[in-house]
mmCIF file with all atom_site columns, C-alpha atoms and ligand atoms in Angstrom:
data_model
loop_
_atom_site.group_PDB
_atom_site.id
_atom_site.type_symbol
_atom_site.label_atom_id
_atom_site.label_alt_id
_atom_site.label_comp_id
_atom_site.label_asym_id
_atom_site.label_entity_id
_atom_site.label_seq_id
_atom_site.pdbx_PDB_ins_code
_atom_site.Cartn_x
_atom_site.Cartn_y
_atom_site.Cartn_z
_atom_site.occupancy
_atom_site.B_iso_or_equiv
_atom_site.pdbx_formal_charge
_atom_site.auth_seq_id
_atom_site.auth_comp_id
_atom_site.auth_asym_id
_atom_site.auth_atom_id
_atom_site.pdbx_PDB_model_num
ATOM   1   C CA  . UNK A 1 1   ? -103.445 117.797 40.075 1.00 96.00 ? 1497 UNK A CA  1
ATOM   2   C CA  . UNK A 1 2   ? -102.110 117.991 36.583 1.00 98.00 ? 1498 UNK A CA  1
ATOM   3   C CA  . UNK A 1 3   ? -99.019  117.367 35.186 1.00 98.00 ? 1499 UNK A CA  1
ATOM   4   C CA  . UNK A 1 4   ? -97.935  119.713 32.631 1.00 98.00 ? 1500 UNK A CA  1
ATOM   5   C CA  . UNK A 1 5   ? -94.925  118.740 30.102 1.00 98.00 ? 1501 UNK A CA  1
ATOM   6   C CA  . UNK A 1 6   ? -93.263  121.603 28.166 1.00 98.00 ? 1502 UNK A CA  1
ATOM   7   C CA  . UNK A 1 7   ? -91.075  124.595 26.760 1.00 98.00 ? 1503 UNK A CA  1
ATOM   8   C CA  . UNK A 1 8   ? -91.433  127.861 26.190 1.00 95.00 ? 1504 UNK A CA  1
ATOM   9   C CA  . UNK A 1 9   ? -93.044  127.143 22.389 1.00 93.00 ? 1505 UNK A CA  1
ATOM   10  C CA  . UNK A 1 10  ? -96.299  128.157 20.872 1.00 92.00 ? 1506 UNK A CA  1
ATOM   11  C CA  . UNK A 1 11  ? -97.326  125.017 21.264 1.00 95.00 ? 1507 UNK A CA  1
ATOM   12  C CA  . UNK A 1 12  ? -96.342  124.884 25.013 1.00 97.00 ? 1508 UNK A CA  1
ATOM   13  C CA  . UNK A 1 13  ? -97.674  128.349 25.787 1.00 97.00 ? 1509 UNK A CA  1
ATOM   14  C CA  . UNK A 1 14  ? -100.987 127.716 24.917 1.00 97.00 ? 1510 UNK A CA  1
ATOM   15  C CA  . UNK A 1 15  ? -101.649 125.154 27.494 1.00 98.00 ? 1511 UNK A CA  1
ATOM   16  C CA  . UNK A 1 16  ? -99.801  127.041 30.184 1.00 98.00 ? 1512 UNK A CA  1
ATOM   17  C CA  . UNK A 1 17  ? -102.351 130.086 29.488 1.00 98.00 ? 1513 UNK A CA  1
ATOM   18  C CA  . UNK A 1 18  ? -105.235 127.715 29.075 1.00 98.00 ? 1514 UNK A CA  1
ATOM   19  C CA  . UNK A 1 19  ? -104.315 126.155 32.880 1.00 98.00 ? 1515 UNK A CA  1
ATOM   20  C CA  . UNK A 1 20  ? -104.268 129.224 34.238 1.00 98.00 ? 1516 UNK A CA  1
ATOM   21  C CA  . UNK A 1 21  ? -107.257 130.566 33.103 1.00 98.00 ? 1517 UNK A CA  1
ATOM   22  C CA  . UNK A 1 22  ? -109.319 127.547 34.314 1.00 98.00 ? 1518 UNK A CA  1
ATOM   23  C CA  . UNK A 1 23  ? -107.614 128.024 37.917 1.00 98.00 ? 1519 UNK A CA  1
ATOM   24  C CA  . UNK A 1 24  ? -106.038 124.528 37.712 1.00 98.00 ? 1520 UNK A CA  1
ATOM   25  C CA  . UNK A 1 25  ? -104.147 122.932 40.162 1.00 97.00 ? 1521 UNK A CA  1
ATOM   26  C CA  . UNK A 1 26  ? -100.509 121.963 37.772 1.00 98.00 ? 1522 UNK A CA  1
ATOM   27  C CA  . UNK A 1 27  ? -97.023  121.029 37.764 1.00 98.00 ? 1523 UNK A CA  1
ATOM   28  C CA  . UNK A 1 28  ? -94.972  122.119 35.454 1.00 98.00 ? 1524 UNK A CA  1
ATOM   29  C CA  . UNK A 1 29  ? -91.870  119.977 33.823 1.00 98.00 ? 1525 UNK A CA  1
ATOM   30  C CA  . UNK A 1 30  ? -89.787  121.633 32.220 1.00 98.00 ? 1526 UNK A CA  1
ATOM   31  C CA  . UNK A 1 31  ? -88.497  119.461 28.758 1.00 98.00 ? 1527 UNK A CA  1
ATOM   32  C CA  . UNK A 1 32  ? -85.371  121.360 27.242 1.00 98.00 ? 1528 UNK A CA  1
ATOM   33  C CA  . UNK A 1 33  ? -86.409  120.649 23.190 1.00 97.00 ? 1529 UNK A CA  1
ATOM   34  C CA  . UNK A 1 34  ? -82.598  122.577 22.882 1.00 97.00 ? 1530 UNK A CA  1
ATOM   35  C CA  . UNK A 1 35  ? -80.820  119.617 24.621 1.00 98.00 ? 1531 UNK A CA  1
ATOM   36  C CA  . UNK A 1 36  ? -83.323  116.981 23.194 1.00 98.00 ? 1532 UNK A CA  1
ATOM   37  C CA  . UNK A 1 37  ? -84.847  115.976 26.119 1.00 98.00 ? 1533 UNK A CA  1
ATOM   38  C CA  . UNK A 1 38  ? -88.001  115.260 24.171 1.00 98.00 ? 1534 UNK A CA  1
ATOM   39  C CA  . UNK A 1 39  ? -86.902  112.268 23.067 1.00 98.00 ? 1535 UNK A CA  1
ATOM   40  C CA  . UNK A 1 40  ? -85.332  110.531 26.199 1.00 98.00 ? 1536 UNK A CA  1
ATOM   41  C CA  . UNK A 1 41  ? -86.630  107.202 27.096 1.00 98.00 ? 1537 UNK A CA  1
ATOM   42  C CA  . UNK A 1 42  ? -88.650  108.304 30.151 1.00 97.00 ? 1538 UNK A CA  1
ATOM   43  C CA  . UNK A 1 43  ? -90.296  111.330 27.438 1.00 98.00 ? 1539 UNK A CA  1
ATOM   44  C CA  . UNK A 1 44  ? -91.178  109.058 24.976 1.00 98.00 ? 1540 UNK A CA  1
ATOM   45  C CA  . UNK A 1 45  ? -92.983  106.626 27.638 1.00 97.00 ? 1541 UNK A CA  1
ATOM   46  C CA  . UNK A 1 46  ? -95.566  109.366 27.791 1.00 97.00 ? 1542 UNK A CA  1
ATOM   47  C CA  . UNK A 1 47  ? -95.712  110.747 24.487 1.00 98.00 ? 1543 UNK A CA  1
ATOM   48  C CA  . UNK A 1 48  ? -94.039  108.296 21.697 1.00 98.00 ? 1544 UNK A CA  1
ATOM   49  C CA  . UNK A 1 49  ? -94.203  111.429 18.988 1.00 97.00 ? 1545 UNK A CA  1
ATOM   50  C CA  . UNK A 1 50  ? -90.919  112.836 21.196 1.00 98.00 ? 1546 UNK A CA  1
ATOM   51  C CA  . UNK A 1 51  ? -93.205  116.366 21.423 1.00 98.00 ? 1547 UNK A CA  1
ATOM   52  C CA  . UNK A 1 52  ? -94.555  118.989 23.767 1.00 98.00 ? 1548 UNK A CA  1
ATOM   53  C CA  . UNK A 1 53  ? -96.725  119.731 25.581 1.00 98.00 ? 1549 UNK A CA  1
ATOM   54  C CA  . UNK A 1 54  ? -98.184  117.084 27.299 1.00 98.00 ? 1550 UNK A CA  1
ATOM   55  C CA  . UNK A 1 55  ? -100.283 117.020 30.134 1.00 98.00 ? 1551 UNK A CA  1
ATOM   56  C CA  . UNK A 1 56  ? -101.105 114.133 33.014 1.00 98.00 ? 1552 UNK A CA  1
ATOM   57  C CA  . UNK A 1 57  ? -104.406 114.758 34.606 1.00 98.00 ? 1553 UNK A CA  1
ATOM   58  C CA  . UNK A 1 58  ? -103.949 112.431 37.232 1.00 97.00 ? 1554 UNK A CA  1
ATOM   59  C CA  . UNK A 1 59  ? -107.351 112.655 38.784 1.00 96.00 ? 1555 UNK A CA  1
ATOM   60  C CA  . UNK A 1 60  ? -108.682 110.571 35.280 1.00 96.00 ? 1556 UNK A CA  1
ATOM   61  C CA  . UNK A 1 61  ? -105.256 108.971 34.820 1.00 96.00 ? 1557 UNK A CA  1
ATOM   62  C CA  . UNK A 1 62  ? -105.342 110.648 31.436 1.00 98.00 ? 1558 UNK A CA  1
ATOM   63  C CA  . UNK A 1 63  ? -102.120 111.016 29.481 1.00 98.00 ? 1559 UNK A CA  1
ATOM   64  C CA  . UNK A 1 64  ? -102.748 113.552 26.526 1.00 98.00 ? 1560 UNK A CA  1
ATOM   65  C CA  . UNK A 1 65  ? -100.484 115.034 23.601 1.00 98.00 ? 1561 UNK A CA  1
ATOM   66  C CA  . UNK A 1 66  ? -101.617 118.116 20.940 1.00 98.00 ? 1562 UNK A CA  1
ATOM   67  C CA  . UNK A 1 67  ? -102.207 121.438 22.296 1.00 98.00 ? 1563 UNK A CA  1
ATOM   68  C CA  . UNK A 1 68  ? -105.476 121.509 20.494 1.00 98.00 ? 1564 UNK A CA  1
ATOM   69  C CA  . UNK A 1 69  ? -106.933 118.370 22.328 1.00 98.00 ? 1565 UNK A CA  1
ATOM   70  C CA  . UNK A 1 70  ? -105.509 119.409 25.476 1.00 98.00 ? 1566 UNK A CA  1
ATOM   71  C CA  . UNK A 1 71  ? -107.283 123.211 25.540 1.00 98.00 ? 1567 UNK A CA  1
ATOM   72  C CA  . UNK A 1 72  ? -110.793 121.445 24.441 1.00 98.00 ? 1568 UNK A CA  1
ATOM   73  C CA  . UNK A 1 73  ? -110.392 118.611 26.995 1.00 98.00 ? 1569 UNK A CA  1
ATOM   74  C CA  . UNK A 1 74  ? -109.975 121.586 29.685 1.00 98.00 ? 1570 UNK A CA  1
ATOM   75  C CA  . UNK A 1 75  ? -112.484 123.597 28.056 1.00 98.00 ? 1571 UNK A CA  1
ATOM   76  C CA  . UNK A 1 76  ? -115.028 120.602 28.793 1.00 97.00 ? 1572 UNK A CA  1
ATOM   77  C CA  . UNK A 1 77  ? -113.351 119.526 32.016 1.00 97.00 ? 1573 UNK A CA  1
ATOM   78  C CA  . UNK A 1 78  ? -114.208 123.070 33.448 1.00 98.00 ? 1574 UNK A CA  1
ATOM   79  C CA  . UNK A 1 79  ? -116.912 124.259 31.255 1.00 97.00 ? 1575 UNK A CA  1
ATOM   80  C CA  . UNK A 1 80  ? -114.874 127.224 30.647 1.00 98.00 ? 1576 UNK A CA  1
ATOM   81  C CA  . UNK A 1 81  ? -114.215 129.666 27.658 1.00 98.00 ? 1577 UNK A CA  1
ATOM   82  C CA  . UNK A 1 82  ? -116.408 127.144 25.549 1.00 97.00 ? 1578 UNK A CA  1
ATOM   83  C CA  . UNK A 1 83  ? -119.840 127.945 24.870 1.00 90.00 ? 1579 UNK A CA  1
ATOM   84  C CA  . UNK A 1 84  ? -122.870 125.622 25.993 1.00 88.00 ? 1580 UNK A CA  1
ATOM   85  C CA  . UNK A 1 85  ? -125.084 126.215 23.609 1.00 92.00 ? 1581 UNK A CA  1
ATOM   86  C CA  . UNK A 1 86  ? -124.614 124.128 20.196 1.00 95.00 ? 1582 UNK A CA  1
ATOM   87  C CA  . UNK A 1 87  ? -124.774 127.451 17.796 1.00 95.00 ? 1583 UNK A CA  1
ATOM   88  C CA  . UNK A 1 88  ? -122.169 129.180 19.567 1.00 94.00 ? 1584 UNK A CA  1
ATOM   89  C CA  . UNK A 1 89  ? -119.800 126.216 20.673 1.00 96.00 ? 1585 UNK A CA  1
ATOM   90  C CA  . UNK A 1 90  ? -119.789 126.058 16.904 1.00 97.00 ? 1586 UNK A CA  1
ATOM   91  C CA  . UNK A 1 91  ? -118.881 129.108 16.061 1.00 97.00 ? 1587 UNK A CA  1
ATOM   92  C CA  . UNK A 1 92  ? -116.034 128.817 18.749 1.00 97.00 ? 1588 UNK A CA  1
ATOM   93  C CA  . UNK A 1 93  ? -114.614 125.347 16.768 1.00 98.00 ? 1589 UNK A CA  1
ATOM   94  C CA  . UNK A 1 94  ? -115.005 126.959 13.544 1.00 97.00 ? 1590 UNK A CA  1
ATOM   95  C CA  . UNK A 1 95  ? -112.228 129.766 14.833 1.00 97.00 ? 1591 UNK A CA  1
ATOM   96  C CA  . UNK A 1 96  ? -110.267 127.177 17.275 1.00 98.00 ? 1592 UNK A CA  1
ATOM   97  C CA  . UNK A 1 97  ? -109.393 124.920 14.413 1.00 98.00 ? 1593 UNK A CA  1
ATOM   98  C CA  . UNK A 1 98  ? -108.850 127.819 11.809 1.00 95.00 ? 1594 UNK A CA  1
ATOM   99  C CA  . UNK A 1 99  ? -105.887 127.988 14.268 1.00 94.00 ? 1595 UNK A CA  1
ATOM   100 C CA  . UNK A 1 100 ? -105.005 124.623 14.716 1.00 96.00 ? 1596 UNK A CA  1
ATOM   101 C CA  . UNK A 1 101 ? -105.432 123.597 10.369 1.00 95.00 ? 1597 UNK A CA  1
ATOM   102 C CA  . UNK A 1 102 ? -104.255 126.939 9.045  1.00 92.00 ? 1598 UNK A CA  1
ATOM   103 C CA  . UNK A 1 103 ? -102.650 129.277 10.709 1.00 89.00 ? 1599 UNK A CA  1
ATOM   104 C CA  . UNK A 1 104 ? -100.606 126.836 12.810 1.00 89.00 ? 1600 UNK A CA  1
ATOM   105 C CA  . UNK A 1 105 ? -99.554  124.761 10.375 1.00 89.00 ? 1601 UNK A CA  1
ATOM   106 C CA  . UNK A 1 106 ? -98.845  127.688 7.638  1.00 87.00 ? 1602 UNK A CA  1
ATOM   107 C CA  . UNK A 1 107 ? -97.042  130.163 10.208 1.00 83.00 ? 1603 UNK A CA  1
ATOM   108 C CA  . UNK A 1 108 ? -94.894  127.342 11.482 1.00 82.00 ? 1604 UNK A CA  1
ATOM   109 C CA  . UNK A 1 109 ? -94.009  125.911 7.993  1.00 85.00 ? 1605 UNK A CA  1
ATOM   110 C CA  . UNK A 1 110 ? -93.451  129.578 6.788  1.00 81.00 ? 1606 UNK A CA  1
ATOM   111 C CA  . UNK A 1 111 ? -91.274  129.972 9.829  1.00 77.00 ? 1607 UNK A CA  1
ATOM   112 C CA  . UNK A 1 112 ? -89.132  127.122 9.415  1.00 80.00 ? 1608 UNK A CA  1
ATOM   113 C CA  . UNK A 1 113 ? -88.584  127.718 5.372  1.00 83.00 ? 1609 UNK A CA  1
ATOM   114 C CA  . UNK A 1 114 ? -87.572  131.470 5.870  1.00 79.00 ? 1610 UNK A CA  1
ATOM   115 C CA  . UNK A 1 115 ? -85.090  130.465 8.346  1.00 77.00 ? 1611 UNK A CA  1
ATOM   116 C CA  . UNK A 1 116 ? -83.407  128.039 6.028  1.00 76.00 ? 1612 UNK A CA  1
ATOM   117 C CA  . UNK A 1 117 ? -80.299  128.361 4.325  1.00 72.00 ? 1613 UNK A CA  1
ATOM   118 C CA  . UNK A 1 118 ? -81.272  126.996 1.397  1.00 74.00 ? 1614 UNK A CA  1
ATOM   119 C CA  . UNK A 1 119 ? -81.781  129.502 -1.496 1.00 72.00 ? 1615 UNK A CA  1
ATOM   120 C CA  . UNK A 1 120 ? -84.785  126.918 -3.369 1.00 75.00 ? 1616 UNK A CA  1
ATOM   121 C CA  . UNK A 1 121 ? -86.582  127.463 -0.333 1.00 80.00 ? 1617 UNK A CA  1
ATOM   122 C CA  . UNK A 1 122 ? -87.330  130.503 -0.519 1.00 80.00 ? 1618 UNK A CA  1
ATOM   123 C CA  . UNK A 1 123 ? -90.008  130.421 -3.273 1.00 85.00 ? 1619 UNK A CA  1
ATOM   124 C CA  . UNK A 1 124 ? -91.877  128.043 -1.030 1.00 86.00 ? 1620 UNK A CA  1
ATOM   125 C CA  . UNK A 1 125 ? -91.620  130.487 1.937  1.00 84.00 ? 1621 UNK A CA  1
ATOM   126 C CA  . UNK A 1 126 ? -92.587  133.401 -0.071 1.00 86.00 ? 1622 UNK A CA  1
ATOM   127 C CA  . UNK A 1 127 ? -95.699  131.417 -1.036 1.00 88.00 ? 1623 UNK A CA  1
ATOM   128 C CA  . UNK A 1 128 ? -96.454  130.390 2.495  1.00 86.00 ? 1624 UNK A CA  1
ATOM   129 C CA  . UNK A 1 129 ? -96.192  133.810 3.983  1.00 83.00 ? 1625 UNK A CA  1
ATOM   130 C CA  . UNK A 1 130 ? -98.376  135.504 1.341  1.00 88.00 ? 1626 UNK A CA  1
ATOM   131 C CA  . UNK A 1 131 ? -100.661 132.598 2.657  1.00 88.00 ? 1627 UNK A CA  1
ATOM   132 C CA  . UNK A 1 132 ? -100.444 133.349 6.328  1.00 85.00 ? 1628 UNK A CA  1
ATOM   133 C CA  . UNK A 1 133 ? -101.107 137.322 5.272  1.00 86.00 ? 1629 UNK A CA  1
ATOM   134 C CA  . UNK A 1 134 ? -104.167 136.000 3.480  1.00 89.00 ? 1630 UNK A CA  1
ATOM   135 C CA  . UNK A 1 135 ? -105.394 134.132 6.827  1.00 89.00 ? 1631 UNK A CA  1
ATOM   136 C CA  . UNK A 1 136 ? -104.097 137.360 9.014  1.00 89.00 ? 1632 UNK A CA  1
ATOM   137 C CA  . UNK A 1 137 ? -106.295 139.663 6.583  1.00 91.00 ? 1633 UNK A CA  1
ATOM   138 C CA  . UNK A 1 138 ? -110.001 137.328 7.548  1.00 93.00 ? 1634 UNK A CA  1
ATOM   139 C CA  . UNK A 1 139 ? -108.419 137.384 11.183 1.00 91.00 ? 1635 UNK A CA  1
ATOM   140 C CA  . UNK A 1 140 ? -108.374 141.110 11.000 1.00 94.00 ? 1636 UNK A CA  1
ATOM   141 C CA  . UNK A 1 141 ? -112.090 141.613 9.453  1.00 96.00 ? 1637 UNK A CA  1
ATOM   142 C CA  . UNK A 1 142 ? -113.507 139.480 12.384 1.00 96.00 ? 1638 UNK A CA  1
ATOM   143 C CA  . UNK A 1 143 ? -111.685 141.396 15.321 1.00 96.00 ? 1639 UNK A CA  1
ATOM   144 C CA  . UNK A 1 144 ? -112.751 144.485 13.438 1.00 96.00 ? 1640 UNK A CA  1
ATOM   145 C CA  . UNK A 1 145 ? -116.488 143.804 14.585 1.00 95.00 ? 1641 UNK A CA  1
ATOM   146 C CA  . UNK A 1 146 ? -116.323 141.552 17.556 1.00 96.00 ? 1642 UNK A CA  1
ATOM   147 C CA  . UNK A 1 147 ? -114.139 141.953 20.514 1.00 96.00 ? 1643 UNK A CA  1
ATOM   148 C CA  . UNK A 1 148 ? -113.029 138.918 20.765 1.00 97.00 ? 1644 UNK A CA  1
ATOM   149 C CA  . UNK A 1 149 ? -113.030 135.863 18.198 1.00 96.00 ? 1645 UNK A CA  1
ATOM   150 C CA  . UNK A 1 150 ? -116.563 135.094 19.099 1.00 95.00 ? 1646 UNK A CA  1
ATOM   151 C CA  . UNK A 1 151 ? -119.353 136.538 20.295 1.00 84.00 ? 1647 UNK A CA  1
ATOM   152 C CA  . UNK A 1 152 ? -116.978 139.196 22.235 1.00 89.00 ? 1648 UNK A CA  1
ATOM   153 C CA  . UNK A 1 153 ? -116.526 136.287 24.652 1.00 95.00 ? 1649 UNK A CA  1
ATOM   154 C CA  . UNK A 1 154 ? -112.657 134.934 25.214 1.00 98.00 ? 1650 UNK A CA  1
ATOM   155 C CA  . UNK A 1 155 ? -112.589 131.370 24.330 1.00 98.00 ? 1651 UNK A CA  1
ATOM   156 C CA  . UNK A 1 156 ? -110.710 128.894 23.447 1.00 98.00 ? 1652 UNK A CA  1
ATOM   157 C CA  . UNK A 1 157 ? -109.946 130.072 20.159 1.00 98.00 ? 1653 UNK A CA  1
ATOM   158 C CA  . UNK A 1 158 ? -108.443 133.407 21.562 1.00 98.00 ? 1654 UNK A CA  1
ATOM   159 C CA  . UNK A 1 159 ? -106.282 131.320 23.867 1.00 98.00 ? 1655 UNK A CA  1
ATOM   160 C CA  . UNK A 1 160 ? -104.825 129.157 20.581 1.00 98.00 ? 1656 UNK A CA  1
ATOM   161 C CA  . UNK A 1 161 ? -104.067 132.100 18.545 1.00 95.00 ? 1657 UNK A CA  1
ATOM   162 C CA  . UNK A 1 162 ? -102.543 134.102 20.728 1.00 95.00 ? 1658 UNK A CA  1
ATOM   163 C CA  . UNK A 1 163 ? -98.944  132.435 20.722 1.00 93.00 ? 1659 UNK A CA  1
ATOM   164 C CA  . UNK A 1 164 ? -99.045  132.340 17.319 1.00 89.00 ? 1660 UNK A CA  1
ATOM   165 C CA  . UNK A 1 165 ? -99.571  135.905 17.303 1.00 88.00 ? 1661 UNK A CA  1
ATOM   166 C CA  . UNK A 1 166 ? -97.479  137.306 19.677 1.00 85.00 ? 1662 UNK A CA  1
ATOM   167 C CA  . UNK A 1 167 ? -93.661  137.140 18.422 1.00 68.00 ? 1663 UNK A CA  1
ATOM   168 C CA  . UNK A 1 168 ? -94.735  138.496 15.185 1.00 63.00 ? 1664 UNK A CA  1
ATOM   169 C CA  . UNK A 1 169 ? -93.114  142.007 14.528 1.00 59.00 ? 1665 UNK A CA  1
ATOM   170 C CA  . UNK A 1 170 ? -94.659  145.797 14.986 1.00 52.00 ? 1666 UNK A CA  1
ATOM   171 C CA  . UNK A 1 171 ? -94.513  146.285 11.358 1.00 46.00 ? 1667 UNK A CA  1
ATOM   172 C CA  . UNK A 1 172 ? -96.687  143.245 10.210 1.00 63.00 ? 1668 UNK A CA  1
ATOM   173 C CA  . UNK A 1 173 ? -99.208  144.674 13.202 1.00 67.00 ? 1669 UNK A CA  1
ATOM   174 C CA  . UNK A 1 174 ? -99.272  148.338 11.269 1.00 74.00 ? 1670 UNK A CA  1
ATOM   175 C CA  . UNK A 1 175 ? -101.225 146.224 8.505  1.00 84.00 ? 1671 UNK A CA  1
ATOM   176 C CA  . UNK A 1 176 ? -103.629 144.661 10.911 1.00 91.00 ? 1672 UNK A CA  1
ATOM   177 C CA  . UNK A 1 177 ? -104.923 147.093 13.431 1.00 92.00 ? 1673 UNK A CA  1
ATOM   178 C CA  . UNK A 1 178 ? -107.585 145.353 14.560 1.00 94.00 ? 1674 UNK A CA  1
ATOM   179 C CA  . UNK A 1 179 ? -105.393 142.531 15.525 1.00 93.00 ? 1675 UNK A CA  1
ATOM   180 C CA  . UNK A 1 180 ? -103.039 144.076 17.131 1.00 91.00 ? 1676 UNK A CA  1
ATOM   181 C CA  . UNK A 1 181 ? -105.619 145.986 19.554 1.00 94.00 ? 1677 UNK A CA  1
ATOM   182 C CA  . UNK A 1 182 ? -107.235 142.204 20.388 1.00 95.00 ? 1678 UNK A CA  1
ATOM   183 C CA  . UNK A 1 183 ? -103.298 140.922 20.786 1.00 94.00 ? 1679 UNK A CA  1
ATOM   184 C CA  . UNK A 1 184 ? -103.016 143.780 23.785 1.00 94.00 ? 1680 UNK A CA  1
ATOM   185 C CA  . UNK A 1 185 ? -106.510 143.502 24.861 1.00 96.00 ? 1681 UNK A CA  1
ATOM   186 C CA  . UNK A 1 186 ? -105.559 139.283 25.597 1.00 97.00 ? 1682 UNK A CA  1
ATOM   187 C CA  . UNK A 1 187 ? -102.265 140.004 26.879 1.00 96.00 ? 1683 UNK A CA  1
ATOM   188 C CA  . UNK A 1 188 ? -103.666 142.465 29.597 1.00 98.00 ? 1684 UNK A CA  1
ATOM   189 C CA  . UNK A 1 189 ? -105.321 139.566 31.357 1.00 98.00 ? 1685 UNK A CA  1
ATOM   190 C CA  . UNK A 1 190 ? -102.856 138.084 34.026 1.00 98.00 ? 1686 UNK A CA  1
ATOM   191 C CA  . UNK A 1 191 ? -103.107 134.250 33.570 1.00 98.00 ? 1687 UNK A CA  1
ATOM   192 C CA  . UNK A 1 192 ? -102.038 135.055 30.093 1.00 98.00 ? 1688 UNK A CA  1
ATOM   193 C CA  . UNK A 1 193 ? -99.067  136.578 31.585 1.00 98.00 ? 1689 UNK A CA  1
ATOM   194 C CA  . UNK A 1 194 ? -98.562  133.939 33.800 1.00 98.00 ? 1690 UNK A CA  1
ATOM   195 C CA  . UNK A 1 195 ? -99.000  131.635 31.342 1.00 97.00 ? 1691 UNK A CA  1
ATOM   196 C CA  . UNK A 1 196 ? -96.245  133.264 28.894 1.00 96.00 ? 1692 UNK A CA  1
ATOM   197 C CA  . UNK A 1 197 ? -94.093  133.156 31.556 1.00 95.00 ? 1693 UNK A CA  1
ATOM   198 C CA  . UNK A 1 198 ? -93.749  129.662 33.135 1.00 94.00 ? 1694 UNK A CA  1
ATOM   199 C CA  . UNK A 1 199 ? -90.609  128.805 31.952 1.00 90.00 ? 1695 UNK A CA  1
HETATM 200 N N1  . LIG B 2 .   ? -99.526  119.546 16.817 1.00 84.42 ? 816  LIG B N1  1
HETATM 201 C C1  . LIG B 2 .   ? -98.748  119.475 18.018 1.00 84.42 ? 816  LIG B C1  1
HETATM 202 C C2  . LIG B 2 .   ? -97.345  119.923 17.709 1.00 84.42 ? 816  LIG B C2  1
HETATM 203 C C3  . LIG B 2 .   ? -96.360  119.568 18.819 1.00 84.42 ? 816  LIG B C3  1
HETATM 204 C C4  . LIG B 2 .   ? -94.948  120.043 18.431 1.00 84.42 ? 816  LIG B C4  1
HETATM 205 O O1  . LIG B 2 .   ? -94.564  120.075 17.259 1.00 84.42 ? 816  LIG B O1  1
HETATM 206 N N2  . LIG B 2 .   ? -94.168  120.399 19.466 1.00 84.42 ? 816  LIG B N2  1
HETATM 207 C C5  . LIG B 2 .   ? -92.844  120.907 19.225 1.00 84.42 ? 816  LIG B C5  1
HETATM 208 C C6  . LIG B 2 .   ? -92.599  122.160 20.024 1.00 84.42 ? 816  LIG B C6  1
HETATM 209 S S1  . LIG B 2 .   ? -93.704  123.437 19.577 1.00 84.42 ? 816  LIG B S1  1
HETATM 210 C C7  . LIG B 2 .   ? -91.813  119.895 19.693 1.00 84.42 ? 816  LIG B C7  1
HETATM 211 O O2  . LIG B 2 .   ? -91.966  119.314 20.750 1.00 84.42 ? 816  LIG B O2  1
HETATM 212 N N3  . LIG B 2 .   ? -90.759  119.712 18.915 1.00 84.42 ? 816  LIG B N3  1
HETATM 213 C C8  . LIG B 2 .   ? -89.669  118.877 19.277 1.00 84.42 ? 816  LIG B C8  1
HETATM 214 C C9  . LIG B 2 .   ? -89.213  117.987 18.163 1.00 84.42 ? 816  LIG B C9  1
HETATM 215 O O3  . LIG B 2 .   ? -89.827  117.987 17.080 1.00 84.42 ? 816  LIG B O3  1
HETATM 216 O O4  . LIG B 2 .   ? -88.221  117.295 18.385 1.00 84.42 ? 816  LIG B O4  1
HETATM 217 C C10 . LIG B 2 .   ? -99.393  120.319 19.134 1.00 84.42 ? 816  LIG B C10 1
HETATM 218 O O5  . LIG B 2 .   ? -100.216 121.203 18.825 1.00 84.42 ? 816  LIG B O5  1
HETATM 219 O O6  . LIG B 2 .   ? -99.134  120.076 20.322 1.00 84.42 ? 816  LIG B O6  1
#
């Protein structure tokens, strides 16, 4: 049984969808990031950052933090939606952490400077989105000839970019057709549902 810490984030999504799609026996507790619950005593005994998700797989007594690490520890727990061979597990990695350095970290800094008040921001945010449209545009050209982000096999890296996809609006998807038909193609399959829709 596994123990599954989180909120209805990106970040927090992602594992959901990942534990569903391996089949996994899991709990899920709920932490409220709105009324800080991240950061109560008991929270930060398991993960001292004060962040979802975390999971407890209790059968290894394993305690683990980053939605990255948790979907590869799964991935190799299960041998699922990671390939076996050494070429292609490659290839899966090479798209799993574009996710995890690039698009995660520009689409959530983007996020968080358009949102601001301040008017010096913007600049900043201007120059992080035209960034993010740059990674969307090499995201595009990929799903234009594969399926999938590899191979035409879900993986692991289909499963990380898919929160950070979905949430974005219909226009921005009239620019990138070829993402948009993978977007529907991964949120057909029902553990992805369930997996949205945990909390
Ligand atoms: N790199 C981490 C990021 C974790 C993270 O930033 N979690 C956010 C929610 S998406 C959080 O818990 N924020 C609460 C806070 O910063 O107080 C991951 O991939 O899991």
């Amino acid at each position: 049984m596994i123990d599954l810490y989180t909120y209805a984030t990106s970040n927090g999504k992602r594992v959901a969808i990942m534990l569903e799609e391996c089949d996994l026996d899991y709990q899920v507790h709920k932490v409220d990031l709105r009324r800080g619950e991240q950061k109560t005593t008991e929270f930060l005994q398991l993960n001292p950052s004060g962040r979802i998700p975390v999971i407890v797989d209790n059968e290894k007594s394993l305690v683990l933090t980053q939605s990255s690490a948790i979907l590869l520890y799964l991935a190799e727990k299960t041998g699922r939606f990671i390939a076996n061979d050494s070429i292609s597990k490659a290839k899966v990695l090479e798209w799993f952490l574009f996710h995890a350095t690039d698009v995660a970290i520009t689409s959530g800094n983007a996020f968080y400077l358009i949102n601001s008040e301040w008017l010096e921001y913007r600049e900043s945010a201007q120059r992080l989105k035209d960034r993010v449209y740059d990674w969307y545009q090499y995201f595009n050209q990929q799903l234009s000839e594969n399926k999938f982000l590899v191979d035409n096999q879900y993986s692991i890296a289909d499963i990380a970019m898919l929160p950070s996809v979905v949430g974005n609006d219909d226009v921005f998807f009239d620019k990138y057709a070829h993402i948009a038909r993978w977007k529907d193609e991964v949120l057909s399959r029902p553990a992805v549902q369930r997996g949205l829709n945990i909390i």
